[in-house]
Every structure is written in structure tokens, then in C-alpha cells.
Amino acid sequence: MLPQAKRLNDVKEYYFSIKLREVRSLIDQGKPIINLGIGSPDLDPPETVMDALKNADVHGYQSYQGLPELREAMALFYQRYYGVDLAFKDEVLPLMGSKEGILHISMAFLNPGDQVLIPDPGYPTYASVTKLIQAVPITYALKESNNWWPDLKEIEKSDLSKVKIMWVNYPHMPTGSNANQQLFEELIAFGKKHQILIVNDNPYSFILNDHPKSILSVPGAKDIAIELNSLSKTFNMAGWRVGMVVGHKKYLNAILKVKSNMDSGMYYGIQKGAIEALSLSSEWFVSMNKVYKKRREIIWQICENLKCSFERESSGLFVWAKIPANTNSNDLSDQILYNHDIFVTPGTVFGAQGEGYIRFSLCMDENKMKEAFQRLNKAEIL
Ligand SMILES: Cc1ncc(COP(=O)(O)O)c(C=O)c1O
């Protein structure tokens, strides 16, 4: 066997890749598992989107930058919902999901040994991709007492001279915390002061959130910030793999240098579907959020039964629940899985600051959630 590359020494297989294998094997053994772990929308995409896919009849390689109509639809979407002007010719780059963008951005701007500021708790991919390209993740703690916002004054106490990128993610996964305009302004000022590229990962701004925000709405933001966005959660298209990175062309050109050497365009039908989705009226969000609100009520009841506390004013696809003081996240998650056949994610998957929390996904049918409620209601937990 050839030894694997050194860059893999510090990188583990993605948590959900491992855990969902285990969950599937439990299901194969006949266990009636209810999966409240993963944020993959179970609802259908809009019908017009599926029609566009069915009617697609072009099968050749597609443009590395995506169809101009797709970029235009993305730019119009940003103008309509975030009030941000983007030149569709060179300030919008469609991606196959925002997750691939995390790698492309990292490859475009980091050299081995460069440092990267990463939120804890946060999406695990920021740190693993940083390690994959032999840069150094430096986590910054997000605390409930500070609304899960970065404490920039605290971060500035460290030497930031090697830091090239700071990942931020508002609405925040897993906590559901939202940024306000002031936080975005402070982040932009921080990026400019220290010459750190601020990347806001923004896939949740239409889920249980009345005021979608983009970091690019801060005047002058394009000088030092770019943003990832995604159709995965916004239009229930996670398996389609459509996202985007938006911002100044000098940044996007560097990302395109990476991307155009890694794939050969996105299937035409998917791009046509994405154009339809992005052109829908805001009624779409109202109807989708009605479903999530009802589901969230049931999860809140489950949390209350488990003596977990939670924030009602939160956005995104999850309920982030603080567990009782005498318990630990992994043990509680295991106990719920092995004794009650319900999978919830331990907070530690998202970093050390996630200890003391578990995360419930809203991507599950209401009846199944009620069943989970019944199972846990009867059960002796803790
Ligand atoms: C914070 C965050 N960023 C990015 C992604 C990736 O989304 P996409 O489907 O667009 O690749 C996810 C998916 O769960 C996420 O939670």
C-alpha cells in the first residue's frame, strides 16, 4: 500500500460521512431510526425548478463560469433580497454547492503555513479544508454570552500577521445566531485593518429569518470580503449542488483559476432549474418557513422534556439546545441514539465550544417528529 499524503495526517473523514454510515447500518438491522441529525431538506424544490430540469436538452460541457443567465439571476437575487449590486459578468461565480467553494477559496488565497481564523462552534469543513491545504486553523471562540459573535478585541490580542482568511457564517450554523449591520461593519473594518479576507458563508439567510443580510451590504465591503451562498437550503436543492461565490472580480478571478482547473461546468438542466428558483417570488419563503415553524415547535417541546434550554429568536435549519449541566454532549447523543433510536448531533462536532449542546435538525416530517417526542417523553433520559 502506498502511504497517503502528509496533508491527510491531520484530517479525518467528515463526521456525518462516518455517522450516517452507522445510522444506515442501524436501520439495516431493523432499528426505526429517526434522523434529526443532518440538515438536508426533505421538502421538494419548487415545481417550476423540476420542470426546467425535465425540459433540459443540452448535454455538452458547460461554461466554467456558468450560464450568463444564471449569473444574472444570481445578481438579481442579491439586489432584490439583500440590496447588494453585483456585476453579473464578473462579480458572481456559480459553484457546485458552497462546500466546494470553501476549498477553492482556500486554494486561491492560502499558502502552506498561512493562518486562518475559524469559528468555534462552526461548520467543520472550514478547519478540515484549511488543514488539507497545509494552512493552519486558528479557532476563535464564539460564546453564548456574546450572542455567538466573535470578540474582535480578544482576537486582536493575538499576532494576526500570518492570518489570511477569516471565516464567518451568519446566520450561524449550528447556533442560529444572526448578525446585525454593526457586526458586519466591524468585521469589514477588522479585515481592512489586518488585511484579512473576510468570507461570510451565508446559506441560511432565508430559513426562519425575516431580514436576510449580506456582508457585502456594508459600504466598501467588496475590498476585503466575499460571500458564499447556496440554493441547497433556500430552495430545497441540496442534492442538486448549486451555490455561488460573490464579490469583487479580483477575488473571483483567483477562485476561477482554481475552479476552472477542477471541473468542467455544471449540468445545463441544473443551471436552468437554478434560474427558475432564483426568480421565484418571496411567497416561496413564506410557505417553506410555515412548515419549519411548526416543526420547530415540536423540537422545542422535545427540548423542554429533556430539560434543555434554547433560544427562540434563531434562524436556520436547526435548534441548538443547551443540555443540563450534569451531562455531556456525546453521551447524551449516544444515549438518545442507542436507547431511543433518534439521531441528534452532539455539539462537539462543531468544536470544543459545542460541548454542553446538542443540535436538532428541522429536516424531518412533522409526524416523525411527533413520534420522536413520544419516544423521548416516555423515556428515562439523563
Ligand atoms: C454553514 C454551512 N456552510 C456550507 C454548507 C454547504 O452547503 P452546500 O450544500 O451549499 O454545499 C453547509 C451545509 O450544511 C453549512 O451548514
Short mmCIF file of C-alpha atoms and ligand atoms in Angstrom, two decimals:
data_model
loop_
_atom_site.label_atom_id
_atom_site.label_comp_id
_atom_site.label_asym_id
_atom_site.label_seq_id
_atom_site.Cartn_x
_atom_site.Cartn_y
_atom_site.Cartn_z
CA MET A 1 0.00 0.00 0.00
CA LEU A 2 1.26 3.45 -0.88
CA PRO A 3 1.32 5.74 2.14
CA GLN A 4 -1.23 8.54 1.98
CA ALA A 5 -0.09 12.11 1.51
CA LYS A 6 1.08 14.03 4.56
CA ARG A 7 -1.74 16.53 4.09
CA LEU A 8 -4.15 13.82 5.25
CA ASN A 9 -2.34 13.18 8.53
CA ASP A 10 -4.43 15.69 10.40
CA VAL A 11 -7.70 15.28 8.52
CA LYS A 12 -10.46 12.84 9.43
CA GLU A 13 -13.31 11.64 7.25
CA TYR A 14 -16.23 14.08 7.63
CA TYR A 15 -18.23 13.35 10.81
CA PHE A 16 -21.53 12.86 9.00
CA SER A 17 -19.92 10.60 6.41
CA ILE A 18 -18.97 8.24 9.26
CA LYS A 19 -22.03 8.69 11.46
CA LEU A 20 -24.59 8.32 8.70
CA ARG A 21 -22.94 5.02 7.77
CA GLU A 22 -23.56 3.87 11.32
CA VAL A 23 -27.13 5.20 11.24
CA ARG A 24 -27.74 3.32 7.98
CA SER A 25 -26.39 0.12 9.47
CA LEU A 26 -28.71 0.51 12.47
CA ILE A 27 -31.61 0.95 10.03
CA ASP A 28 -30.48 -2.18 8.15
CA GLN A 29 -30.62 -4.06 11.46
CA GLY A 30 -34.28 -3.07 11.67
CA LYS A 31 -33.98 -0.12 14.08
CA PRO A 32 -36.65 2.54 13.47
CA ILE A 33 -34.17 5.41 13.48
CA ILE A 34 -35.50 8.97 13.27
CA ASN A 35 -32.72 11.12 11.88
CA LEU A 36 -32.76 14.58 13.44
CA GLY A 37 -29.05 14.94 12.79
CA ILE A 38 -28.46 16.22 9.31
CA GLY A 39 -29.63 19.43 7.63
CA SER A 40 -30.64 18.03 4.27
CA PRO A 41 -34.04 19.49 3.37
CA ASP A 42 -36.67 16.79 2.93
CA LEU A 43 -39.19 19.12 1.26
CA ASP A 44 -39.44 19.29 -2.53
CA PRO A 45 -37.89 22.03 -4.62
CA PRO A 46 -40.34 24.35 -6.40
CA GLU A 47 -42.25 22.68 -9.23
CA THR A 48 -41.03 25.10 -11.91
CA VAL A 49 -37.50 24.12 -11.00
CA MET A 50 -38.15 20.46 -11.63
CA ASP A 51 -39.91 21.28 -14.93
CA ALA A 52 -36.87 23.24 -16.08
CA LEU A 53 -34.67 20.24 -15.35
CA LYS A 54 -37.00 17.85 -17.18
CA ASN A 55 -37.07 20.10 -20.24
CA ALA A 56 -33.30 20.49 -20.45
CA ASP A 57 -31.88 19.02 -23.64
CA VAL A 58 -28.26 20.16 -23.74
CA HIS A 59 -25.71 17.62 -22.68
CA GLY A 60 -22.31 19.06 -23.57
CA TYR A 61 -19.73 20.68 -21.34
CA GLN A 62 -20.90 23.94 -19.87
CA SER A 63 -19.16 27.24 -19.27
CA TYR A 64 -16.66 27.29 -16.39
CA GLN A 65 -18.37 30.44 -15.14
CA GLY A 66 -21.92 29.16 -15.54
CA LEU A 67 -24.56 30.38 -17.97
CA PRO A 68 -24.71 34.19 -18.19
CA GLU A 69 -28.47 33.90 -17.44
CA LEU A 70 -27.66 32.03 -14.23
CA ARG A 71 -25.16 34.66 -13.13
CA GLU A 72 -27.69 37.34 -13.98
CA ALA A 73 -30.38 35.56 -11.94
CA MET A 74 -27.94 35.37 -9.01
CA ALA A 75 -27.10 39.07 -9.28
CA LEU A 76 -30.81 39.99 -9.43
CA PHE A 77 -31.45 37.80 -6.40
CA TYR A 78 -28.75 39.65 -4.46
CA GLN A 79 -30.21 43.01 -5.48
CA ARG A 80 -33.79 42.02 -4.62
CA TYR A 81 -33.22 40.39 -1.24
CA TYR A 82 -30.01 41.90 0.11
CA GLY A 83 -29.89 45.27 -1.66
CA VAL A 84 -26.42 44.42 -2.97
CA ASP A 85 -25.39 45.39 -6.53
CA LEU A 86 -23.26 42.83 -8.33
CA ALA A 87 -21.98 42.95 -11.90
CA PHE A 88 -23.16 39.60 -13.17
CA LYS A 89 -20.33 39.43 -15.70
CA ASP A 90 -17.54 39.23 -13.17
CA GLU A 91 -18.80 39.52 -9.58
CA VAL A 92 -20.79 36.27 -9.50
CA LEU A 93 -19.34 32.78 -9.82
CA PRO A 94 -21.73 29.81 -9.65
CA LEU A 95 -20.46 26.82 -7.70
CA MET A 96 -21.49 23.21 -7.25
CA GLY A 97 -22.69 23.93 -3.74
CA SER A 98 -20.95 26.31 -1.39
CA LYS A 99 -18.94 23.48 0.18
CA GLU A 100 -16.70 23.23 -2.89
CA GLY A 101 -16.22 26.99 -2.66
CA ILE A 102 -14.56 26.57 0.74
CA LEU A 103 -11.82 24.52 -0.92
CA HIS A 104 -11.50 26.78 -3.97
CA ILE A 105 -11.24 29.93 -1.85
CA SER A 106 -8.68 28.31 0.42
CA MET A 107 -6.60 27.15 -2.55
CA ALA A 108 -6.82 30.57 -4.16
CA PHE A 109 -5.61 32.61 -1.17
CA LEU A 110 -3.59 30.42 1.20
CA ASN A 111 0.00 29.26 1.14
CA PRO A 112 1.24 26.45 3.38
CA GLY A 113 1.75 27.84 6.88
CA ASP A 114 -0.71 30.73 6.49
CA GLN A 115 -3.20 31.02 9.31
CA VAL A 116 -6.97 31.02 9.08
CA LEU A 117 -9.48 32.24 11.67
CA ILE A 118 -12.22 29.68 12.18
CA PRO A 119 -15.36 29.95 14.33
CA ASP A 120 -15.82 27.50 17.21
CA PRO A 121 -18.52 26.26 17.16
CA GLY A 122 -18.70 26.24 13.37
CA TYR A 123 -19.05 24.26 10.17
CA PRO A 124 -16.29 21.60 10.39
CA THR A 125 -15.28 21.96 6.73
CA TYR A 126 -13.51 25.32 7.29
CA ALA A 127 -10.92 23.66 9.52
CA SER A 128 -10.54 20.41 7.58
CA VAL A 129 -10.05 22.19 4.26
CA THR A 130 -7.53 24.54 5.88
CA LYS A 131 -5.56 21.52 7.06
CA LEU A 132 -5.90 19.79 3.67
CA ILE A 133 -4.02 22.61 2.03
CA GLN A 134 -1.47 22.73 4.83
CA ALA A 135 -2.51 26.05 6.25
CA VAL A 136 -3.12 26.45 9.98
CA PRO A 137 -6.59 26.76 11.53
CA ILE A 138 -6.76 29.18 14.46
CA THR A 139 -10.12 28.86 16.15
CA TYR A 140 -11.86 31.83 17.72
CA ALA A 141 -14.40 31.08 20.42
CA LEU A 142 -18.00 32.09 19.96
CA LYS A 143 -19.81 32.38 23.29
CA GLU A 144 -23.50 32.29 24.06
CA SER A 145 -22.94 35.26 26.40
CA ASN A 146 -21.81 37.30 23.36
CA ASN A 147 -24.69 36.15 21.15
CA TRP A 148 -22.28 33.72 19.41
CA TRP A 149 -20.49 36.67 17.84
CA PRO A 150 -16.70 36.95 17.56
CA ASP A 151 -14.98 39.04 20.19
CA LEU A 152 -12.76 41.01 17.80
CA LYS A 153 -10.93 42.81 20.61
CA GLU A 154 -9.96 39.45 22.09
CA ILE A 155 -8.88 38.11 18.68
CA GLU A 156 -6.72 41.21 18.17
CA LYS A 157 -4.69 40.35 21.27
CA SER A 158 -3.00 37.59 19.21
CA ASP A 159 -0.43 38.09 16.49
CA LEU A 160 -2.51 38.24 13.31
CA SER A 161 0.34 38.83 10.88
CA LYS A 162 0.08 35.34 9.35
CA VAL A 163 -3.72 35.28 9.15
CA LYS A 164 -5.02 35.49 5.58
CA ILE A 165 -8.68 34.43 5.84
CA MET A 166 -11.38 34.72 8.49
CA TRP A 167 -14.45 32.51 8.08
CA VAL A 168 -17.71 33.90 9.39
CA ASN A 169 -21.13 32.40 8.95
CA TYR A 170 -24.27 34.39 9.71
CA PRO A 171 -26.97 33.24 10.21
CA HIS A 172 -24.71 30.96 12.17
CA MET A 173 -24.71 27.20 12.00
CA PRO A 174 -25.12 25.46 14.45
CA THR A 175 -26.34 28.13 16.90
CA GLY A 176 -28.86 30.01 14.72
CA SER A 177 -27.46 33.38 15.82
CA ASN A 178 -27.90 36.29 13.42
CA ALA A 179 -25.53 39.15 12.67
CA ASN A 180 -26.64 42.76 12.71
CA GLN A 181 -25.33 45.52 10.48
CA GLN A 182 -22.93 46.73 13.15
CA LEU A 183 -21.27 43.33 13.46
CA PHE A 184 -20.81 43.17 9.70
CA GLU A 185 -19.34 46.70 9.71
CA GLU A 186 -16.94 45.76 12.49
CA LEU A 187 -15.86 42.64 10.61
CA ILE A 188 -15.16 44.65 7.47
CA ALA A 189 -13.15 47.21 9.45
CA PHE A 190 -11.25 44.36 11.14
CA GLY A 191 -10.47 42.75 7.77
CA LYS A 192 -9.22 46.02 6.34
CA LYS A 193 -7.10 46.84 9.38
CA HIS A 194 -5.34 43.48 9.39
CA GLN A 195 -5.55 42.70 5.64
CA ILE A 196 -7.54 39.54 6.25
CA LEU A 197 -10.03 38.32 3.66
CA ILE A 198 -13.41 38.02 5.38
CA VAL A 199 -15.52 35.23 3.93
CA ASN A 200 -19.14 35.11 5.03
CA ASP A 201 -20.76 31.76 4.42
CA ASN A 202 -24.44 32.58 4.04
CA PRO A 203 -26.57 29.53 3.19
CA TYR A 204 -29.25 30.03 5.86
CA SER A 205 -30.46 33.58 5.42
CA PHE A 206 -33.92 32.61 4.14
CA ILE A 207 -34.68 29.99 6.77
CA LEU A 208 -36.69 31.29 9.73
CA ASN A 209 -35.26 34.74 9.19
CA ASP A 210 -37.32 37.82 8.35
CA HIS A 211 -34.35 40.01 7.47
CA PRO A 212 -31.85 38.32 5.13
CA LYS A 213 -28.50 40.11 5.22
CA SER A 214 -25.35 40.03 3.17
CA ILE A 215 -21.99 41.19 4.46
CA LEU A 216 -21.50 42.85 1.08
CA SER A 217 -24.19 45.41 2.00
CA VAL A 218 -21.57 47.21 4.12
CA PRO A 219 -20.13 50.09 2.08
CA GLY A 220 -16.62 49.21 0.88
CA ALA A 221 -17.07 45.54 1.82
CA LYS A 222 -16.05 44.27 -1.60
CA ASP A 223 -12.49 45.48 -0.97
CA ILE A 224 -11.93 42.85 1.70
CA ALA A 225 -14.89 40.44 1.81
CA ILE A 226 -16.52 37.83 -0.36
CA GLU A 227 -19.64 35.79 0.32
CA LEU A 228 -20.73 32.22 -0.29
CA ASN A 229 -24.38 31.48 -0.86
CA SER A 230 -26.33 28.37 -1.73
CA LEU A 231 -29.59 27.08 -3.14
CA SER A 232 -29.36 23.94 -1.01
CA LYS A 233 -31.49 25.11 1.90
CA THR A 234 -33.12 28.16 0.31
CA PHE A 235 -34.88 26.10 -2.38
CA ASN A 236 -34.58 22.52 -1.04
CA MET A 237 -31.99 21.72 -3.68
CA ALA A 238 -29.18 20.27 -1.55
CA GLY A 239 -28.63 17.30 -3.87
CA TRP A 240 -28.56 19.50 -6.98
CA ARG A 241 -25.33 21.13 -5.80
CA VAL A 242 -25.80 24.79 -6.67
CA GLY A 243 -24.15 27.62 -4.81
CA MET A 244 -22.26 30.78 -5.61
CA VAL A 245 -19.43 32.98 -4.51
CA VAL A 246 -19.93 36.70 -4.99
CA GLY A 247 -17.66 39.70 -4.62
CA HIS A 248 -15.01 41.77 -6.34
CA LYS A 249 -13.70 40.41 -9.62
CA LYS A 250 -10.10 40.44 -8.39
CA TYR A 251 -11.06 37.80 -5.82
CA LEU A 252 -13.37 35.86 -8.10
CA ASN A 253 -10.77 35.66 -10.86
CA ALA A 254 -8.36 33.95 -8.49
CA ILE A 255 -11.09 31.49 -7.44
CA LEU A 256 -11.93 30.83 -11.11
CA LYS A 257 -8.28 29.96 -11.74
CA VAL A 258 -8.70 27.10 -9.26
CA LYS A 259 -12.23 26.08 -10.20
CA SER A 260 -11.74 26.05 -13.95
CA ASN A 261 -8.94 23.52 -13.46
CA MET A 262 -11.08 21.25 -11.30
CA ASP A 263 -14.42 20.84 -13.04
CA SER A 264 -15.87 21.41 -16.46
CA GLY A 265 -19.05 23.27 -15.75
CA MET A 266 -22.39 22.45 -14.16
CA TYR A 267 -25.02 20.36 -15.98
CA TYR A 268 -27.22 22.61 -18.11
CA GLY A 269 -30.51 21.32 -16.64
CA ILE A 270 -29.36 22.12 -13.11
CA GLN A 271 -28.45 25.64 -14.16
CA LYS A 272 -31.87 26.10 -15.79
CA GLY A 273 -33.56 24.86 -12.63
CA ALA A 274 -31.49 27.21 -10.51
CA ILE A 275 -32.52 30.17 -12.70
CA GLU A 276 -36.17 29.30 -12.08
CA ALA A 277 -35.63 29.02 -8.34
CA LEU A 278 -33.83 32.34 -8.05
CA SER A 279 -36.62 34.07 -9.93
CA LEU A 280 -39.44 32.93 -7.59
CA SER A 281 -41.43 35.44 -5.55
CA SER A 282 -40.95 35.74 -1.80
CA GLU A 283 -44.12 33.66 -1.32
CA TRP A 284 -41.84 30.65 -1.63
CA PHE A 285 -40.03 31.53 1.59
CA VAL A 286 -43.27 32.22 3.44
CA SER A 287 -44.69 28.79 2.65
CA MET A 288 -41.45 26.96 3.41
CA ASN A 289 -40.97 28.74 6.72
CA LYS A 290 -44.54 27.93 7.78
CA VAL A 291 -43.54 24.26 7.73
CA TYR A 292 -40.29 24.86 9.61
CA LYS A 293 -42.05 26.93 12.27
CA LYS A 294 -44.45 24.10 13.06
CA ARG A 295 -41.63 21.60 13.20
CA ARG A 296 -39.58 23.85 15.44
CA GLU A 297 -42.44 23.99 17.94
CA ILE A 298 -42.26 20.21 18.29
CA ILE A 299 -38.48 20.26 18.73
CA TRP A 300 -38.85 22.95 21.38
CA GLN A 301 -41.23 20.63 23.26
CA ILE A 302 -38.73 17.79 22.99
CA CYS A 303 -36.06 20.12 24.37
CA GLU A 304 -38.26 21.13 27.27
CA ASN A 305 -38.85 17.48 28.13
CA LEU A 306 -35.12 16.84 28.03
CA LYS A 307 -34.59 19.87 30.29
CA CYS A 308 -32.60 21.58 27.56
CA SER A 309 -32.75 25.33 27.06
CA PHE A 310 -32.78 27.09 23.68
CA GLU A 311 -33.09 30.49 22.03
CA ARG A 312 -36.44 31.19 20.35
CA GLU A 313 -35.04 34.03 18.25
CA SER A 314 -32.86 31.98 15.99
CA SER A 315 -32.51 31.36 12.26
CA GLY A 316 -31.56 28.42 10.10
CA LEU A 317 -32.45 24.77 9.93
CA PHE A 318 -31.57 23.74 13.47
CA VAL A 319 -32.44 24.07 17.11
CA TRP A 320 -29.28 24.44 19.19
CA ALA A 321 -30.09 23.18 22.65
CA LYS A 322 -28.14 23.61 25.85
CA ILE A 323 -28.18 20.35 27.78
CA PRO A 324 -28.42 20.06 31.58
CA ALA A 325 -25.22 20.83 33.45
CA ASN A 326 -24.51 17.28 34.63
CA THR A 327 -24.47 15.78 31.11
CA ASN A 328 -22.10 15.69 28.18
CA SER A 329 -22.96 16.14 24.52
CA ASN A 330 -21.59 12.89 23.13
CA ASP A 331 -23.02 10.74 25.92
CA LEU A 332 -26.44 12.31 25.58
CA SER A 333 -26.43 11.97 21.80
CA ASP A 334 -25.37 8.30 22.10
CA GLN A 335 -27.97 7.63 24.74
CA ILE A 336 -30.71 9.09 22.56
CA LEU A 337 -29.48 7.11 19.55
CA TYR A 338 -28.86 3.72 21.13
CA ASN A 339 -31.74 3.70 23.62
CA HIS A 340 -34.40 5.60 21.69
CA ASP A 341 -33.41 5.27 18.01
CA ILE A 342 -33.21 9.01 17.46
CA PHE A 343 -30.12 10.65 16.00
CA VAL A 344 -29.26 14.15 17.19
CA THR A 345 -25.88 15.74 16.63
CA PRO A 346 -23.59 16.31 19.61
CA GLY A 347 -22.42 19.93 19.74
CA THR A 348 -18.76 18.88 19.92
CA VAL A 349 -18.86 18.01 16.20
CA PHE A 350 -18.69 21.78 15.67
CA GLY A 351 -15.75 22.40 18.01
CA ALA A 352 -14.83 22.45 21.67
CA GLN A 353 -17.24 25.29 22.38
CA GLY A 354 -20.06 22.99 21.32
CA GLU A 355 -19.64 20.90 24.50
CA GLY A 356 -22.82 21.22 26.54
CA TYR A 357 -25.09 21.45 23.48
CA ILE A 358 -26.88 19.17 21.03
CA ARG A 359 -28.25 20.12 17.62
CA PHE A 360 -31.67 19.11 16.26
CA SER A 361 -32.38 19.35 12.54
CA LEU A 362 -35.75 20.59 11.26
CA CYS A 363 -35.45 18.46 8.12
CA MET A 364 -37.90 15.80 9.21
CA ASP A 365 -41.57 15.20 8.64
CA GLU A 366 -43.84 16.54 11.43
CA ASN A 367 -45.32 13.13 12.19
CA LYS A 368 -41.91 11.61 12.67
CA MET A 369 -41.00 14.48 14.96
CA LYS A 370 -44.13 13.81 16.99
CA GLU A 371 -43.09 10.18 17.22
CA ALA A 372 -39.67 11.28 18.47
CA PHE A 373 -41.44 13.43 21.03
CA GLN A 374 -43.49 10.43 22.20
CA ARG A 375 -40.44 8.18 22.44
CA LEU A 376 -38.45 10.66 24.45
CA ASN A 377 -41.43 11.70 26.54
CA LYS A 378 -41.90 8.20 27.86
CA ALA A 379 -38.20 7.61 28.26
CA GLU A 380 -35.97 7.98 31.28
CA ILE A 381 -33.28 10.27 29.93
CA LEU A 382 -30.25 11.51 31.91
C1 LIG B 1 -22.55 26.59 7.37
C2 LIG B 1 -22.63 25.77 6.13
N1 LIG B 1 -21.91 26.15 5.07
C3 LIG B 1 -21.93 25.46 3.92
C4 LIG B 1 -22.70 24.32 3.79
C5 LIG B 1 -22.65 23.58 2.50
O1 LIG B 1 -23.78 23.81 1.74
P1 LIG B 1 -23.84 23.45 0.20
O2 LIG B 1 -24.91 22.44 0.07
O3 LIG B 1 -24.16 24.74 -0.48
O4 LIG B 1 -22.51 22.94 -0.22
C6 LIG B 1 -23.46 23.88 4.87
C7 LIG B 1 -24.24 22.64 4.75
O5 LIG B 1 -24.72 22.06 5.64
C8 LIG B 1 -23.42 24.63 6.07
O6 LIG B 1 -24.12 24.25 7.15
#
